[in-house]
Amino acid sequence: MLEEIPGAGERLLVTQMGGAVDYRDPSRAEHNVRMDVASAHTVFKVVREGLLPEISLVTSDVTFRSEIQVTRESTLYSLLSAGTGWKLLFREHLDL
């Protein structure tokens, strides 16, 4: 987006899970970063260059909690599986 609309950064607020205090596999990068290294690199680069003034990184000890975990038995997983388009894409991402 910032390549297409360079001034958009000042209106964006990026929030991403950005690491972990006690990550379940310390030999691997955090999942979201590992799945799209190039995009993660771009985000950190534009923050460093001041094109994206603010980014909030939330560690996985906040987001990786059993009460919000989506499993194949979850109602949300079933709803996503029955969908098409973005719902199916999101469900497939959960299976990675």
XYZ file of N, CA and C in Angstrom, residues 65-69:
15
model
N -3.303 -17.948 23.763
C -3.976 -18.351 24.997
C -5.017 -19.406 24.666
N -5.152 -20.389 25.528
C -6.057 -21.507 25.265
C -7.510 -21.055 25.112
N -7.925 -20.018 25.830
C -9.327 -19.594 25.753
C -9.694 -18.943 24.417
N -8.716 -18.529 23.630
C -9.023 -17.974 22.308
C -8.427 -18.818 21.178
N -7.890 -19.970 21.509
C -7.287 -20.848 20.504
C -8.355 -21.395 19.555
